[in-house]
Amino acid sequence: MYKVLVFIVFFICISCGDPSVQSQPQQIENLYLGVEKESYLTGKFNSLNILSEVQPDDTSKDHYLRPEVKKAFLKMITAFEESKPSAYKQHIFLVSSFRNFSHQKGIWESKYTGKKVMREPIKDKTPEEIISLILEFSSAPGTSRHHWGTDFDINALENSYFENSGKGKVLYDWMKENASRFGFCQPYNELAKRGGKGYHEEKWHWSYAPISNRLQKEWVKSFREKKINLAGSFFGAAVLGDRAIDYVQSINADCAGISIP
């Protein structure tokens, strides 16, 4: 009887100390916050009661991020405010955060139909040419990192704001030096550093890498297994086809090296 009890206690202790036995199912569940996997990966859910509201400034627009991302984001804001030059007046604020499938579809189709002006007008262009223009800076619905609650845009949707004499130059330099300490990376850095693949550089777009890295891998896996099917869900989906996977995968290599702070 004594030997049986010792064995049971030993087995329990081994199980408690082994993360693969105890925590892995919880991690998988938390990754999608209780939402069905493919629905989460493609943004087919509403933020209410799933993500956390973020209000780092006085703007009236609602912003939502995953709870872990919100916590890290607010810590980063505090660190920036404490370390920035006293004469520097710019703050970190959100321009865009979580976007569901329908929101992204609206952005995509407004460009596809010419309602929203792009770098070039769409008149006389083929669907392939129109999609190539859109993909310079906008993701197709179901493929956006903004669906995950891990990514956000800050301050201005123009690279010039963060360059040279732009108002955000000091901020951007600080982000490049310090954002990784809080788990963040700039997924769309210079195109040349990504082999010329994917979206153009976006100095305003930042991602919480410890979670987005995992979600990116799961998205690619589901797409390859045909569990994510975009056909017929938005204008030009058939023309986009399998090219979607290239845009999901083509991100800053530095993101892969960032772990939970």
mmCIF file of C-alpha atoms in Angstrom:
data_model
loop_
_atom_site.group_PDB
_atom_site.id
_atom_site.type_symbol
_atom_site.label_atom_id
_atom_site.label_comp_id
_atom_site.label_asym_id
_atom_site.label_seq_id
_atom_site.Cartn_x
_atom_site.Cartn_y
_atom_site.Cartn_z
ATOM 1 C CA MET A 1 0.000 0.000 0.000
ATOM 2 C CA TYR A 2 2.854 2.353 0.888
ATOM 3 C CA LYS A 3 4.546 1.710 -2.461
ATOM 4 C CA VAL A 4 1.295 2.443 -4.331
ATOM 5 C CA LEU A 5 0.890 5.775 -2.564
ATOM 6 C CA VAL A 6 4.487 6.755 -3.289
ATOM 7 C CA PHE A 7 3.990 5.935 -6.974
ATOM 8 C CA ILE A 8 0.817 8.026 -7.176
ATOM 9 C CA VAL A 9 2.455 11.019 -5.495
ATOM 10 C CA PHE A 10 5.502 10.671 -7.749
ATOM 11 C CA PHE A 11 3.321 10.544 -10.885
ATOM 12 C CA ILE A 12 1.342 13.613 -9.800
ATOM 13 C CA CYS A 13 4.511 15.585 -9.087
ATOM 14 C CA ILE A 14 5.983 14.658 -12.463
ATOM 15 C CA SER A 15 2.770 15.729 -14.200
ATOM 16 C CA CYS A 16 2.669 19.019 -12.304
ATOM 17 C CA GLY A 17 6.223 19.860 -13.250
ATOM 18 C CA ASP A 18 5.887 19.020 -16.938
ATOM 19 C CA PRO A 19 4.512 21.980 -18.949
ATOM 20 C CA SER A 20 3.652 19.700 -21.876
ATOM 21 C CA VAL A 21 1.317 17.692 -19.638
ATOM 22 C CA GLN A 22 -0.402 20.523 -17.845
ATOM 23 C CA SER A 23 -0.248 23.787 -19.770
ATOM 24 C CA GLN A 24 -0.307 22.901 -23.456
ATOM 25 C CA PRO A 25 -4.122 22.441 -23.786
ATOM 26 C CA GLN A 26 -4.622 25.732 -21.939
ATOM 27 C CA GLN A 27 -2.177 27.519 -24.227
ATOM 28 C CA ILE A 28 -3.971 26.239 -27.325
ATOM 29 C CA GLU A 29 -7.333 27.364 -25.982
ATOM 30 C CA ASN A 30 -5.994 30.782 -24.984
ATOM 31 C CA LEU A 31 -4.436 31.295 -28.394
ATOM 32 C CA TYR A 32 -7.909 31.698 -29.930
ATOM 33 C CA LEU A 33 -9.609 33.145 -26.833
ATOM 34 C CA GLY A 34 -12.448 30.637 -27.034
ATOM 35 C CA VAL A 35 -13.224 31.387 -30.700
ATOM 36 C CA GLU A 36 -13.202 28.599 -33.299
ATOM 37 C CA LYS A 37 -9.686 28.440 -34.773
ATOM 38 C CA GLU A 38 -10.284 29.373 -38.416
ATOM 39 C CA SER A 39 -12.827 32.020 -37.422
ATOM 40 C CA TYR A 40 -10.244 33.649 -35.173
ATOM 41 C CA LEU A 41 -7.466 33.471 -37.763
ATOM 42 C CA THR A 42 -9.635 35.148 -40.411
ATOM 43 C CA GLY A 43 -11.223 37.758 -38.154
ATOM 44 C CA LYS A 44 -14.732 36.349 -38.319
ATOM 45 C CA PHE A 45 -15.688 37.364 -34.799
ATOM 46 C CA ASN A 46 -16.621 40.532 -32.973
ATOM 47 C CA SER A 47 -14.253 42.167 -30.523
ATOM 48 C CA LEU A 48 -16.869 42.637 -27.803
ATOM 49 C CA ASN A 49 -16.288 40.235 -24.872
ATOM 50 C CA ILE A 50 -13.316 38.676 -26.720
ATOM 51 C CA LEU A 51 -10.687 41.417 -26.823
ATOM 52 C CA SER A 52 -9.876 44.256 -24.438
ATOM 53 C CA GLU A 53 -10.790 47.865 -25.129
ATOM 54 C CA VAL A 54 -7.815 50.210 -25.270
ATOM 55 C CA GLN A 55 -8.104 53.953 -24.685
ATOM 56 C CA PRO A 56 -4.582 55.383 -24.437
ATOM 57 C CA ASP A 57 -5.732 58.848 -25.510
ATOM 58 C CA ASP A 58 -8.794 61.071 -25.734
ATOM 59 C CA THR A 59 -9.924 59.998 -29.212
ATOM 60 C CA SER A 60 -13.504 58.797 -29.527
ATOM 61 C CA LYS A 61 -12.649 55.814 -31.730
ATOM 62 C CA ASP A 62 -12.886 52.387 -30.134
ATOM 63 C CA HIS A 63 -9.765 50.231 -30.184
ATOM 64 C CA TYR A 64 -9.425 46.589 -29.189
ATOM 65 C CA LEU A 65 -6.429 44.322 -28.594
ATOM 66 C CA ARG A 66 -5.799 40.983 -26.921
ATOM 67 C CA PRO A 67 -5.449 41.408 -23.117
ATOM 68 C CA GLU A 68 -1.744 40.445 -23.194
ATOM 69 C CA VAL A 69 -1.084 42.898 -26.015
ATOM 70 C CA LYS A 70 -2.936 45.714 -24.288
ATOM 71 C CA LYS A 71 -0.862 45.224 -21.132
ATOM 72 C CA ALA A 72 2.439 45.276 -23.044
ATOM 73 C CA PHE A 73 1.328 48.236 -25.172
ATOM 74 C CA LEU A 74 0.454 50.388 -22.165
ATOM 75 C CA LYS A 75 3.779 49.514 -20.521
ATOM 76 C CA MET A 76 5.573 50.592 -23.670
ATOM 77 C CA ILE A 77 3.701 53.901 -23.742
ATOM 78 C CA THR A 78 4.706 54.582 -20.140
ATOM 79 C CA ALA A 79 8.352 53.773 -20.867
ATOM 80 C CA PHE A 80 8.374 56.086 -23.885
ATOM 81 C CA GLU A 81 6.826 58.965 -21.957
ATOM 82 C CA GLU A 82 9.357 58.573 -19.163
ATOM 83 C CA SER A 83 12.380 58.477 -21.456
ATOM 84 C CA LYS A 84 11.572 60.832 -24.313
ATOM 85 C CA PRO A 85 13.154 64.320 -24.504
ATOM 86 C CA SER A 86 11.222 66.835 -22.427
ATOM 87 C CA ALA A 87 10.767 69.115 -25.440
ATOM 88 C CA TYR A 88 9.285 66.350 -27.592
ATOM 89 C CA LYS A 89 5.504 66.687 -27.723
ATOM 90 C CA GLN A 90 4.473 63.589 -29.666
ATOM 91 C CA HIS A 91 2.781 60.698 -27.863
ATOM 92 C CA ILE A 92 2.083 57.122 -28.933
ATOM 93 C CA PHE A 93 -1.569 56.733 -29.911
ATOM 94 C CA LEU A 94 -3.581 54.217 -31.885
ATOM 95 C CA VAL A 95 -4.859 54.876 -35.375
ATOM 96 C CA SER A 96 -6.069 51.324 -35.999
ATOM 97 C CA SER A 97 -6.071 48.070 -34.043
ATOM 98 C CA PHE A 98 -8.335 45.012 -34.345
ATOM 99 C CA ARG A 99 -10.290 44.843 -37.579
ATOM 100 C CA ASN A 100 -12.713 42.012 -38.251
ATOM 101 C CA PHE A 101 -13.322 40.367 -41.616
ATOM 102 C CA SER A 102 -16.163 42.723 -42.558
ATOM 103 C CA HIS A 103 -14.130 45.830 -41.735
ATOM 104 C CA GLN A 104 -11.192 44.601 -43.805
ATOM 105 C CA LYS A 105 -13.537 43.674 -46.645
ATOM 106 C CA GLY A 106 -14.855 47.226 -46.680
ATOM 107 C CA ILE A 107 -11.325 48.641 -46.983
ATOM 108 C CA TRP A 108 -10.383 46.150 -49.713
ATOM 109 C CA GLU A 109 -13.510 46.595 -51.836
ATOM 110 C CA SER A 110 -13.476 50.388 -51.572
ATOM 111 C CA LYS A 111 -10.063 50.234 -53.249
ATOM 112 C CA TYR A 112 -11.014 47.482 -55.674
ATOM 113 C CA THR A 113 -13.980 49.514 -56.958
ATOM 114 C CA GLY A 114 -12.069 52.809 -57.063
ATOM 115 C CA LYS A 115 -14.061 54.503 -54.308
ATOM 116 C CA LYS A 116 -10.864 54.964 -52.330
ATOM 117 C CA VAL A 117 -8.007 56.550 -54.251
ATOM 118 C CA MET A 118 -4.721 54.657 -54.421
ATOM 119 C CA ARG A 119 -1.337 55.521 -55.854
ATOM 120 C CA GLU A 120 -2.792 55.121 -59.352
ATOM 121 C CA PRO A 121 -6.401 55.189 -60.604
ATOM 122 C CA ILE A 122 -7.926 51.803 -61.437
ATOM 123 C CA LYS A 123 -9.473 52.888 -64.741
ATOM 124 C CA ASP A 124 -8.594 50.511 -67.590
ATOM 125 C CA LYS A 125 -6.652 48.242 -65.230
ATOM 126 C CA THR A 126 -7.152 44.485 -65.112
ATOM 127 C CA PRO A 127 -8.283 42.789 -61.876
ATOM 128 C CA GLU A 128 -4.719 41.500 -61.463
ATOM 129 C CA GLU A 129 -3.309 45.031 -61.752
ATOM 130 C CA ILE A 130 -5.881 46.407 -59.321
ATOM 131 C CA ILE A 131 -5.090 43.736 -56.749
ATOM 132 C CA SER A 132 -1.372 44.360 -57.094
ATOM 133 C CA LEU A 133 -2.005 48.038 -56.316
ATOM 134 C CA ILE A 134 -4.144 47.218 -53.281
ATOM 135 C CA LEU A 135 -1.558 44.775 -51.972
ATOM 136 C CA GLU A 136 1.069 47.469 -51.751
ATOM 137 C CA PHE A 137 -0.404 48.482 -48.393
ATOM 138 C CA SER A 138 -3.683 46.641 -47.724
ATOM 139 C CA SER A 139 -4.404 43.026 -46.846
ATOM 140 C CA ALA A 140 -7.193 40.986 -48.330
ATOM 141 C CA PRO A 141 -9.984 40.170 -45.860
ATOM 142 C CA GLY A 142 -9.197 36.971 -44.010
ATOM 143 C CA THR A 143 -5.433 37.494 -44.367
ATOM 144 C CA SER A 144 -4.814 40.593 -42.250
ATOM 145 C CA ARG A 145 -2.721 40.532 -39.078
ATOM 146 C CA HIS A 146 -5.199 43.063 -37.711
ATOM 147 C CA HIS A 147 -7.677 40.174 -37.388
ATOM 148 C CA TRP A 148 -5.643 38.721 -34.517
ATOM 149 C CA GLY A 149 -5.763 41.495 -31.926
ATOM 150 C CA THR A 150 -1.957 41.490 -31.874
ATOM 151 C CA ASP A 151 -1.249 44.252 -34.386
ATOM 152 C CA PHE A 152 -1.908 47.961 -34.475
ATOM 153 C CA ASP A 153 -1.072 51.160 -36.352
ATOM 154 C CA ILE A 154 0.237 54.187 -34.472
ATOM 155 C CA ASN A 155 0.102 57.939 -35.013
ATOM 156 C CA ALA A 156 0.086 58.324 -38.823
ATOM 157 C CA LEU A 157 -0.333 56.078 -41.854
ATOM 158 C CA GLU A 158 2.514 57.749 -43.715
ATOM 159 C CA ASN A 159 6.167 56.752 -43.590
ATOM 160 C CA SER A 160 7.192 60.396 -43.953
ATOM 161 C CA TYR A 161 5.774 61.146 -40.492
ATOM 162 C CA PHE A 162 8.446 58.842 -39.011
ATOM 163 C CA GLU A 163 11.330 59.937 -41.245
ATOM 164 C CA ASN A 164 13.877 62.776 -41.457
ATOM 165 C CA SER A 165 12.207 65.921 -40.110
ATOM 166 C CA GLY A 166 8.854 64.255 -39.559
ATOM 167 C CA LYS A 167 7.060 64.682 -36.227
ATOM 168 C CA GLY A 168 7.389 60.994 -35.455
ATOM 169 C CA LYS A 169 11.114 60.573 -36.143
ATOM 170 C CA VAL A 170 12.118 60.576 -32.459
ATOM 171 C CA LEU A 171 9.273 58.186 -31.675
ATOM 172 C CA TYR A 172 10.206 55.780 -34.472
ATOM 173 C CA ASP A 173 13.871 55.760 -33.501
ATOM 174 C CA TRP A 174 12.849 54.940 -29.933
ATOM 175 C CA MET A 175 10.528 52.159 -31.131
ATOM 176 C CA LYS A 176 13.242 50.559 -33.236
ATOM 177 C CA GLU A 177 15.568 50.574 -30.242
ATOM 178 C CA ASN A 178 13.130 49.594 -27.499
ATOM 179 C CA ALA A 179 9.896 48.033 -28.790
ATOM 180 C CA SER A 180 11.299 44.496 -28.715
ATOM 181 C CA ARG A 181 11.766 44.787 -24.927
ATOM 182 C CA PHE A 182 7.978 44.818 -24.681
ATOM 183 C CA GLY A 183 7.434 42.094 -27.287
ATOM 184 C CA PHE A 184 6.794 44.267 -30.341
ATOM 185 C CA CYS A 185 8.307 44.314 -33.818
ATOM 186 C CA GLN A 186 7.672 46.137 -37.085
ATOM 187 C CA PRO A 187 6.451 43.307 -39.361
ATOM 188 C CA TYR A 188 6.699 45.282 -42.585
ATOM 189 C CA ASN A 189 10.198 46.710 -42.684
ATOM 190 C CA GLU A 190 12.040 47.626 -45.886
ATOM 191 C CA LEU A 191 10.982 45.446 -48.830
ATOM 192 C CA ALA A 192 14.615 44.801 -49.745
ATOM 193 C CA LYS A 193 15.127 43.097 -46.386
ATOM 194 C CA ARG A 194 12.234 40.746 -47.177
ATOM 195 C CA GLY A 195 13.457 39.757 -50.605
ATOM 196 C CA GLY A 196 11.100 42.219 -52.258
ATOM 197 C CA LYS A 197 8.088 40.164 -51.127
ATOM 198 C CA GLY A 198 4.951 41.243 -49.330
ATOM 199 C CA TYR A 199 3.569 44.658 -48.484
ATOM 200 C CA HIS A 200 5.517 47.867 -48.746
ATOM 201 C CA GLU A 201 7.235 49.204 -45.655
ATOM 202 C CA GLU A 202 4.920 50.437 -42.911
ATOM 203 C CA LYS A 203 6.723 52.262 -40.131
ATOM 204 C CA TRP A 204 3.418 52.714 -38.325
ATOM 205 C CA HIS A 205 2.484 49.014 -38.075
ATOM 206 C CA TRP A 206 3.636 47.078 -34.989
ATOM 207 C CA SER A 207 2.943 43.532 -33.843
ATOM 208 C CA TYR A 208 3.103 41.636 -30.547
ATOM 209 C CA ALA A 209 5.434 38.932 -31.819
ATOM 210 C CA PRO A 210 5.168 36.280 -29.060
ATOM 211 C CA ILE A 211 1.562 35.638 -30.087
ATOM 212 C CA SER A 212 1.422 36.825 -33.699
ATOM 213 C CA ASN A 213 4.317 34.504 -34.601
ATOM 214 C CA ARG A 214 2.232 31.531 -33.466
ATOM 215 C CA LEU A 215 -0.929 32.774 -35.159
ATOM 216 C CA GLN A 216 0.938 33.328 -38.412
ATOM 217 C CA LYS A 217 2.155 29.721 -38.412
ATOM 218 C CA GLU A 218 -1.348 28.447 -37.670
ATOM 219 C CA TRP A 219 -2.840 30.598 -40.444
ATOM 220 C CA VAL A 220 -0.358 29.206 -42.994
ATOM 221 C CA LYS A 221 -1.020 25.651 -41.830
ATOM 222 C CA SER A 222 -4.806 26.063 -42.073
ATOM 223 C CA PHE A 223 -4.543 27.696 -45.491
ATOM 224 C CA ARG A 224 -2.401 24.874 -46.836
ATOM 225 C CA GLU A 225 -4.803 22.324 -45.409
ATOM 226 C CA LYS A 226 -7.668 24.127 -47.223
ATOM 227 C CA LYS A 227 -9.368 24.916 -43.917
ATOM 228 C CA ILE A 228 -9.186 28.615 -44.791
ATOM 229 C CA ASN A 229 -11.024 29.193 -48.038
ATOM 230 C CA LEU A 230 -11.287 32.775 -49.291
ATOM 231 C CA ALA A 231 -12.934 31.980 -52.646
ATOM 232 C CA GLY A 232 -15.978 34.122 -53.356
ATOM 233 C CA SER A 233 -15.792 36.059 -50.086
ATOM 234 C CA PHE A 234 -14.677 39.395 -51.553
ATOM 235 C CA PHE A 235 -14.082 41.100 -54.909
ATOM 236 C CA GLY A 236 -11.031 39.665 -56.631
ATOM 237 C CA ALA A 237 -10.625 36.662 -54.311
ATOM 238 C CA ALA A 238 -10.255 34.269 -57.235
ATOM 239 C CA VAL A 239 -7.537 36.441 -58.767
ATOM 240 C CA LEU A 240 -5.674 36.672 -55.457
ATOM 241 C CA GLY A 241 -5.688 32.894 -55.044
ATOM 242 C CA ASP A 242 -2.697 31.277 -53.347
ATOM 243 C CA ARG A 243 -0.703 34.498 -53.489
ATOM 244 C CA ALA A 244 -2.334 35.314 -50.155
ATOM 245 C CA ILE A 245 0.089 33.026 -48.346
ATOM 246 C CA ASP A 246 3.117 34.980 -49.601
ATOM 247 C CA TYR A 247 1.789 38.162 -48.040
ATOM 248 C CA VAL A 248 1.014 36.496 -44.716
ATOM 249 C CA GLN A 249 4.497 34.976 -44.524
ATOM 250 C CA SER A 250 6.649 37.834 -45.848
ATOM 251 C CA ILE A 251 7.474 39.736 -42.677
ATOM 252 C CA ASN A 252 10.471 41.149 -40.866
ATOM 253 C CA ALA A 253 12.813 38.290 -39.886
ATOM 254 C CA ASP A 254 13.543 40.040 -36.569
ATOM 255 C CA CYS A 255 10.016 39.268 -35.361
ATOM 256 C CA ALA A 256 10.835 35.555 -35.070
ATOM 257 C CA GLY A 257 13.473 36.225 -32.424
ATOM 258 C CA ILE A 258 11.195 38.060 -30.005
ATOM 259 C CA SER A 259 9.822 36.128 -27.025
ATOM 260 C CA ILE A 260 7.501 37.047 -24.155
ATOM 261 C CA PRO A 261 9.137 39.865 -22.149
#
